PDB file of N, CA and C in Angstrom:
ATOM      1  N   ILE F 254       0.858  -1.162   0.000  1.00  0.00           N
ATOM      2  CA  ILE F 254       0.000   0.000   0.000  1.00  0.00           C
ATOM      3  C   ILE F 254       0.905   1.226   0.000  1.00  0.00           C
ATOM      4  N   TRP F 255       0.786   2.049  -1.022  1.00  0.00           N
ATOM      5  CA  TRP F 255       1.610   3.247  -1.148  1.00  0.00           C
ATOM      6  C   TRP F 255       0.809   4.441  -0.644  1.00  0.00           C
ATOM      7  N   ILE F 256       1.344   5.140   0.313  1.00  0.00           N
ATOM      8  CA  ILE F 256       0.726   6.362   0.831  1.00  0.00           C
ATOM      9  C   ILE F 256       1.806   7.429   0.849  1.00  0.00           C
ATOM     10  N   ASP F 257       1.592   8.495   0.099  1.00  0.00           N
ATOM     11  CA  ASP F 257       2.498   9.625   0.186  1.00  0.00           C
ATOM     12  C   ASP F 257       1.719  10.911  -0.010  1.00  0.00           C
ATOM     13  N   CYS F 258       2.286  11.991   0.484  1.00  0.00           N
ATOM     14  CA  CYS F 258       1.605  13.278   0.394  1.00  0.00           C
ATOM     15  C   CYS F 258       2.601  14.384   0.666  1.00  0.00           C
ATOM     16  N   GLY F 259       2.335  15.527   0.075  1.00  0.00           N
ATOM     17  CA  GLY F 259       3.169  16.693   0.334  1.00  0.00           C
ATOM     18  C   GLY F 259       2.882  17.276   1.708  1.00  0.00           C
ATOM     19  N   THR F 260       3.919  17.756   2.344  1.00  0.00           N
ATOM     20  CA  THR F 260       3.763  18.316   3.693  1.00  0.00           C
ATOM     21  C   THR F 260       3.047  19.665   3.680  1.00  0.00           C
ATOM     22  N   ALA F 261       2.906  20.258   2.505  1.00  0.00           N
ATOM     23  CA  ALA F 261       2.194  21.534   2.392  1.00  0.00           C
ATOM     24  C   ALA F 261       0.933  21.369   1.535  1.00  0.00           C
ATOM     25  N   ASP F 262       0.313  20.192   1.605  1.00  0.00           N
ATOM     26  CA  ASP F 262      -0.890  19.931   0.817  1.00  0.00           C
ATOM     27  C   ASP F 262      -1.977  20.936   1.174  1.00  0.00           C
ATOM     28  N   GLU F 263      -2.523  21.571   0.148  1.00  0.00           N
ATOM     29  CA  GLU F 263      -3.508  22.630   0.357  1.00  0.00           C
ATOM     30  C   GLU F 263      -4.838  22.114   0.897  1.00  0.00           C
ATOM     31  N   GLN F 264      -5.120  20.840   0.704  1.00  0.00           N
ATOM     32  CA  GLN F 264      -6.336  20.232   1.234  1.00  0.00           C
ATOM     33  C   GLN F 264      -6.070  19.463   2.533  1.00  0.00           C
ATOM     34  N   PHE F 265      -4.852  19.584   3.046  1.00  0.00           N
ATOM     35  CA  PHE F 265      -4.443  18.926   4.291  1.00  0.00           C
ATOM     36  C   PHE F 265      -4.527  17.397   4.212  1.00  0.00           C
ATOM     37  N   PHE F 266      -4.318  16.864   3.004  1.00  0.00           N
ATOM     38  CA  PHE F 266      -4.313  15.409   2.850  1.00  0.00           C
ATOM     39  C   PHE F 266      -3.157  14.770   3.600  1.00  0.00           C
ATOM     40  N   ASP F 267      -2.128  15.542   3.915  1.00  0.00           N
ATOM     41  CA  ASP F 267      -1.019  14.980   4.686  1.00  0.00           C
ATOM     42  C   ASP F 267      -1.501  14.506   6.053  1.00  0.00           C
ATOM     43  N   ILE F 268      -2.421  15.234   6.633  1.00  0.00           N
ATOM     44  CA  ILE F 268      -2.987  14.818   7.924  1.00  0.00           C
ATOM     45  C   ILE F 268      -3.811  13.548   7.742  1.00  0.00           C
ATOM     46  N   GLY F 269      -4.599  13.508   6.679  1.00  0.00           N
ATOM     47  CA  GLY F 269      -5.392  12.310   6.389  1.00  0.00           C
ATOM     48  C   GLY F 269      -4.528  11.111   6.068  1.00  0.00           C
ATOM     49  N   ALA F 270      -3.427  11.344   5.361  1.00  0.00           N
ATOM     50  CA  ALA F 270      -2.514  10.245   5.026  1.00  0.00           C
ATOM     51  C   ALA F 270      -1.915   9.633   6.286  1.00  0.00           C
ATOM     52  N   GLN F 271      -1.541  10.476   7.229  1.00  0.00           N
ATOM     53  CA  GLN F 271      -0.994   9.976   8.491  1.00  0.00           C
ATOM     54  C   GLN F 271      -2.045   9.172   9.258  1.00  0.00           C
ATOM     55  N   ALA F 272      -3.265   9.680   9.293  1.00  0.00           N
ATOM     56  CA  ALA F 272      -4.345   8.976   9.992  1.00  0.00           C
ATOM     57  C   ALA F 272      -4.653   7.643   9.314  1.00  0.00           C
ATOM     58  N   PHE F 273      -4.629   7.624   7.971  1.00  0.00           N
ATOM     59  CA  PHE F 273      -4.895   6.390   7.232  1.00  0.00           C
ATOM     60  C   PHE F 273      -3.838   5.340   7.544  1.00  0.00           C
ATOM     61  N   ARG F 274      -2.568   5.750   7.528  1.00  0.00           N
ATOM     62  CA  ARG F 274      -1.487   4.814   7.854  1.00  0.00           C
ATOM     63  C   ARG F 274      -1.660   4.255   9.262  1.00  0.00           C
ATOM     64  N   GLU F 275      -1.922   5.122  10.226  1.00  0.00           N
ATOM     65  CA  GLU F 275      -2.113   4.675  11.608  1.00  0.00           C
ATOM     66  C   GLU F 275      -3.283   3.697  11.723  1.00  0.00           C
ATOM     67  N   THR F 276      -4.350   3.965  10.998  1.00  0.00           N
ATOM     68  CA  THR F 276      -5.519   3.080  11.022  1.00  0.00           C
ATOM     69  C   THR F 276      -5.186   1.717  10.430  1.00  0.00           C
ATOM     70  N   LEU F 277      -4.422   1.704   9.335  1.00  0.00           N
ATOM     71  CA  LEU F 277      -4.014   0.429   8.738  1.00  0.00           C
ATOM     72  C   LEU F 277      -3.200  -0.399   9.729  1.00  0.00           C
ATOM     73  N   VAL F 278      -2.240   0.245  10.373  1.00  0.00           N
ATOM     74  CA  VAL F 278      -1.385  -0.457  11.333  1.00  0.00           C
ATOM     75  C   VAL F 278      -2.223  -0.964  12.512  1.00  0.00           C
ATOM     76  N   GLU F 279      -3.106  -0.132  13.023  1.00  0.00           N
ATOM     77  CA  GLU F 279      -3.973  -0.549  14.136  1.00  0.00           C
ATOM     78  C   GLU F 279      -4.893  -1.700  13.738  1.00  0.00           C
ATOM     79  N   ALA F 280      -5.256  -1.759  12.455  1.00  0.00           N
ATOM     80  CA  ALA F 280      -6.115  -2.834  11.959  1.00  0.00           C
ATOM     81  C   ALA F 280      -5.342  -4.129  11.711  1.00  0.00           C
ATOM     82  N   GLY F 281      -4.019  -4.072  11.880  1.00  0.00           N
ATOM     83  CA  GLY F 281      -3.217  -5.279  11.743  1.00  0.00           C
ATOM     84  C   GLY F 281      -2.516  -5.449  10.412  1.00  0.00           C
ATOM     85  N   VAL F 282      -2.565  -4.447   9.565  1.00  0.00           N
ATOM     86  CA  VAL F 282      -1.842  -4.542   8.297  1.00  0.00           C
ATOM     87  C   VAL F 282      -0.347  -4.449   8.603  1.00  0.00           C
ATOM     88  N   PRO F 283       0.432  -5.425   8.149  1.00  0.00           N
ATOM     89  CA  PRO F 283       1.867  -5.416   8.441  1.00  0.00           C
ATOM     90  C   PRO F 283       2.547  -4.179   7.851  1.00  0.00           C
ATOM     91  N   GLU F 284       3.397  -3.557   8.648  1.00  0.00           N
ATOM     92  CA  GLU F 284       4.060  -2.331   8.207  1.00  0.00           C
ATOM     93  C   GLU F 284       4.977  -2.551   7.010  1.00  0.00           C
ATOM     94  N   ASP F 285       5.431  -3.783   6.794  1.00  0.00           N
ATOM     95  CA  ASP F 285       6.325  -4.016   5.663  1.00  0.00           C
ATOM     96  C   ASP F 285       5.596  -4.025   4.318  1.00  0.00           C
ATOM     97  N   VAL F 286       4.266  -3.971   4.312  1.00  0.00           N
ATOM     98  CA  VAL F 286       3.530  -3.857   3.052  1.00  0.00           C
ATOM     99  C   VAL F 286       2.988  -2.439   2.861  1.00  0.00           C
ATOM    100  N   ILE F 287       3.383  -1.523   3.739  1.00  0.00           N
ATOM    101  CA  ILE F 287       2.958  -0.131   3.645  1.00  0.00           C
ATOM    102  C   ILE F 287       4.176   0.744   3.388  1.00  0.00           C
ATOM    103  N   HIS F 288       4.091   1.563   2.353  1.00  0.00           N
ATOM    104  CA  HIS F 288       5.110   2.602   2.145  1.00  0.00           C
ATOM    105  C   HIS F 288       4.444   3.913   2.506  1.00  0.00           C
ATOM    106  N   PHE F 289       4.995   4.623   3.471  1.00  0.00           N
ATOM    107  CA  PHE F 289       4.449   5.907   3.884  1.00  0.00           C
ATOM    108  C   PHE F 289       5.536   6.958   3.780  1.00  0.00           C
ATOM    109  N   GLU F 290       5.200   8.062   3.134  1.00  0.00           N
ATOM    110  CA  GLU F 290       6.195   9.120   2.974  1.00  0.00           C
ATOM    111  C   GLU F 290       5.507  10.480   2.869  1.00  0.00           C
ATOM    112  N   LEU F 291       5.972  11.413   3.656  1.00  0.00           N
ATOM    113  CA  LEU F 291       5.595  12.812   3.499  1.00  0.00           C
ATOM    114  C   LEU F 291       6.788  13.507   2.856  1.00  0.00           C
ATOM    115  N   PHE F 292       6.534  14.257   1.808  1.00  0.00           N
ATOM    116  CA  PHE F 292       7.616  14.895   1.071  1.00  0.00           C
ATOM    117  C   PHE F 292       7.359  16.394   0.966  1.00  0.00           C
ATOM    118  N   PRO F 293       8.398  17.181   0.756  1.00  0.00           N
ATOM    119  CA  PRO F 293       8.211  18.614   0.596  1.00  0.00           C
ATOM    120  C   PRO F 293       7.384  18.900  -0.657  1.00  0.00           C
ATOM    121  N   GLY F 294       6.307  19.628  -0.497  1.00  0.00           N
ATOM    122  CA  GLY F 294       5.493  19.977  -1.657  1.00  0.00           C
ATOM    123  C   GLY F 294       4.033  20.100  -1.297  1.00  0.00           C
ATOM    124  N   GLY F 295       3.266  20.479  -2.301  1.00  0.00           N
ATOM    125  CA  GLY F 295       1.832  20.648  -2.129  1.00  0.00           C
ATOM    126  C   GLY F 295       1.041  19.565  -2.842  1.00  0.00           C
ATOM    127  N   HIS F 296      -0.174  19.929  -3.245  1.00  0.00           N
ATOM    128  CA  HIS F 296      -1.083  18.963  -3.858  1.00  0.00           C
ATOM    129  C   HIS F 296      -0.830  18.808  -5.354  1.00  0.00           C
ATOM    130  N   ALA F 297      -0.256  19.807  -5.979  1.00  0.00           N
ATOM    131  CA  ALA F 297      -0.039  19.782  -7.429  1.00  0.00           C
ATOM    132  C   ALA F 297       1.452  19.674  -7.741  1.00  0.00           C
ATOM    133  N   GLY F 298       1.732  19.420  -9.015  1.00  0.00           N
ATOM    134  CA  GLY F 298       3.116  19.372  -9.458  1.00  0.00           C
ATOM    135  C   GLY F 298       3.892  18.199  -8.900  1.00  0.00           C
ATOM    136  N   ILE F 299       3.222  17.054  -8.798  1.00  0.00           N
ATOM    137  CA  ILE F 299       3.879  15.884  -8.204  1.00  0.00           C
ATOM    138  C   ILE F 299       4.121  14.777  -9.230  1.00  0.00           C
ATOM    139  N   ASP F 300       4.100  15.126 -10.508  1.00  0.00           N
ATOM    140  CA  ASP F 300       4.315  14.124 -11.550  1.00  0.00           C
ATOM    141  C   ASP F 300       5.609  13.347 -11.353  1.00  0.00           C
ATOM    142  N   HIS F 301       6.614  13.983 -10.779  1.00  0.00           N
ATOM    143  CA  HIS F 301       7.892  13.313 -10.552  1.00  0.00           C
ATOM    144  C   HIS F 301       7.767  12.183  -9.535  1.00  0.00           C
ATOM    145  N   ARG F 302       6.668  12.121  -8.798  1.00  0.00           N
ATOM    146  CA  ARG F 302       6.455  11.075  -7.798  1.00  0.00           C
ATOM    147  C   ARG F 302       5.888   9.792  -8.417  1.00  0.00           C
ATOM    148  N   TYR F 303       5.242   9.897  -9.576  1.00  0.00           N
ATOM    149  CA  TYR F 303       4.596   8.734 -10.177  1.00  0.00           C
ATOM    150  C   TYR F 303       5.542   7.561 -10.422  1.00  0.00           C
ATOM    151  N   PRO F 304       6.721   7.782 -11.006  1.00  0.00           N
ATOM    152  CA  PRO F 304       7.625   6.647 -11.220  1.00  0.00           C
ATOM    153  C   PRO F 304       8.010   5.941  -9.912  1.00  0.00           C
ATOM    154  N   LEU F 305       8.117   6.701  -8.828  1.00  0.00           N
ATOM    155  CA  LEU F 305       8.458   6.082  -7.539  1.00  0.00           C
ATOM    156  C   LEU F 305       7.362   5.118  -7.092  1.00  0.00           C
ATOM    157  N   SER F 306       6.136   5.597  -7.120  1.00  0.00           N
ATOM    158  CA  SER F 306       5.036   4.753  -6.652  1.00  0.00           C
ATOM    159  C   SER F 306       4.787   3.590  -7.596  1.00  0.00           C
ATOM    160  N   LEU F 307       4.800   3.827  -8.881  1.00  0.00           N
ATOM    161  CA  LEU F 307       4.543   2.749  -9.838  1.00  0.00           C
ATOM    162  C   LEU F 307       5.633   1.686  -9.796  1.00  0.00           C
ATOM    163  N   GLY F 308       6.885   2.108  -9.648  1.00  0.00           N
ATOM    164  CA  GLY F 308       7.980   1.142  -9.525  1.00  0.00           C
ATOM    165  C   GLY F 308       7.842   0.298  -8.279  1.00  0.00           C
ATOM    166  N   TRP F 309       7.496   0.935  -7.165  1.00  0.00           N
ATOM    167  CA  TRP F 309       7.311   0.220  -5.896  1.00  0.00           C
ATOM    168  C   TRP F 309       6.180  -0.798  -6.017  1.00  0.00           C
ATOM    169  N   LEU F 310       5.055  -0.367  -6.592  1.00  0.00           N
ATOM    170  CA  LEU F 310       3.915  -1.268  -6.736  1.00  0.00           C
ATOM    171  C   LEU F 310       4.199  -2.398  -7.728  1.00  0.00           C
ATOM    172  N   ALA F 311       4.812  -2.075  -8.848  1.00  0.00           N
ATOM    173  CA  ALA F 311       5.115  -3.099  -9.854  1.00  0.00           C
ATOM    174  C   ALA F 311       6.028  -4.170  -9.281  1.00  0.00           C
ATOM    175  N   HIS F 312       7.003  -3.763  -8.499  1.00  0.00           N
ATOM    176  CA  HIS F 312       7.911  -4.723  -7.877  1.00  0.00           C
ATOM    177  C   HIS F 312       7.144  -5.685  -6.965  1.00  0.00           C
ATOM    178  N   ARG F 313       6.182  -5.167  -6.229  1.00  0.00           N
ATOM    179  CA  ARG F 313       5.434  -5.995  -5.292  1.00  0.00           C
ATOM    180  C   ARG F 313       4.360  -6.842  -5.956  1.00  0.00           C
ATOM    181  N   LEU F 314       3.936  -6.452  -7.135  1.00  0.00           N
ATOM    182  CA  LEU F 314       2.928  -7.228  -7.858  1.00  0.00           C
ATOM    183  C   LEU F 314       3.549  -8.250  -8.803  1.00  0.00           C
ATOM    184  N   ALA F 315       4.859  -8.231  -8.915  1.00  0.00           N
ATOM    185  CA  ALA F 315       5.550  -9.151  -9.812  1.00  0.00           C
ATOM    186  C   ALA F 315       5.359 -10.591  -9.343  1.00  0.00           C
ATOM    187  N   PRO F 316       5.236 -11.527 -10.290  1.00  0.00           N
ATOM    188  CA  PRO F 316       5.106 -12.932  -9.905  1.00  0.00           C
ATOM    189  C   PRO F 316       6.239 -13.369  -8.984  1.00  0.00           C
ATOM    190  N   GLY F 317       5.876 -14.124  -7.963  1.00  0.00           N
ATOM    191  CA  GLY F 317       6.866 -14.642  -7.042  1.00  0.00           C
ATOM    192  C   GLY F 317       7.105 -13.766  -5.843  1.00  0.00           C
ATOM    193  N   ASP F 318       6.452 -12.635  -5.758  1.00  0.00           N
ATOM    194  CA  ASP F 318       6.645 -11.749  -4.607  1.00  0.00           C
ATOM    195  C   ASP F 318       5.903 -12.298  -3.399  1.00  0.00           C
ATOM    196  N   ASP F 319       6.610 -12.505  -2.306  1.00  0.00           N
ATOM    197  CA  ASP F 319       6.012 -13.082  -1.104  1.00  0.00           C
ATOM    198  C   ASP F 319       4.895 -12.228  -0.538  1.00  0.00           C
ATOM    199  N   ALA F 320       5.029 -10.914  -0.602  1.00  0.00           N
ATOM    200  CA  ALA F 320       4.000 -10.024  -0.034  1.00  0.00           C
ATOM    201  C   ALA F 320       2.678 -10.210  -0.778  1.00  0.00           C
ATOM    202  N   VAL F 321       2.743 -10.396  -2.100  1.00  0.00           N
ATOM    203  CA  VAL F 321       1.514 -10.580  -2.871  1.00  0.00           C
ATOM    204  C   VAL F 321       0.894 -11.929  -2.530  1.00  0.00           C
ATOM    205  N   ARG F 322       1.704 -12.962  -2.449  1.00  0.00           N
ATOM    206  CA  ARG F 322       1.158 -14.287  -2.136  1.00  0.00           C
ATOM    207  C   ARG F 322       0.536 -14.310  -0.752  1.00  0.00           C
ATOM    208  N   GLN F 323       1.179 -13.627   0.188  1.00  0.00           N
ATOM    209  CA  GLN F 323       0.711 -13.686   1.561  1.00  0.00           C
ATOM    210  C   GLN F 323      -0.485 -12.768   1.817  1.00  0.00           C
ATOM    211  N   TYR F 324      -0.468 -11.566   1.233  1.00  0.00           N
ATOM    212  CA  TYR F 324      -1.487 -10.580   1.552  1.00  0.00           C
ATOM    213  C   TYR F 324      -2.384 -10.214   0.378  1.00  0.00           C
ATOM    214  N   GLY F 325      -2.003 -10.591  -0.825  1.00  0.00           N
ATOM    215  CA  GLY F 325      -2.753 -10.166  -2.004  1.00  0.00           C
ATOM    216  C   GLY F 325      -3.794 -11.141  -2.354  1.00  0.00           C
TER     217      GLY F 325
END
């Protein structure tokens, strides 16, 4: 599960992202299947972040990945 947000998000999604991560952990989702990151920036102009998230997700969805077999 990829969760990231800019620390200066104009809609304050950074606060929601933190709450979502905490809720996942409290619900028992293993932290090793969660990527959480707050980065400098706002809500727009984050196209440079897409390759990071897509690469992370593609790696975990690849055949033979233990996280997918166990939790997917």
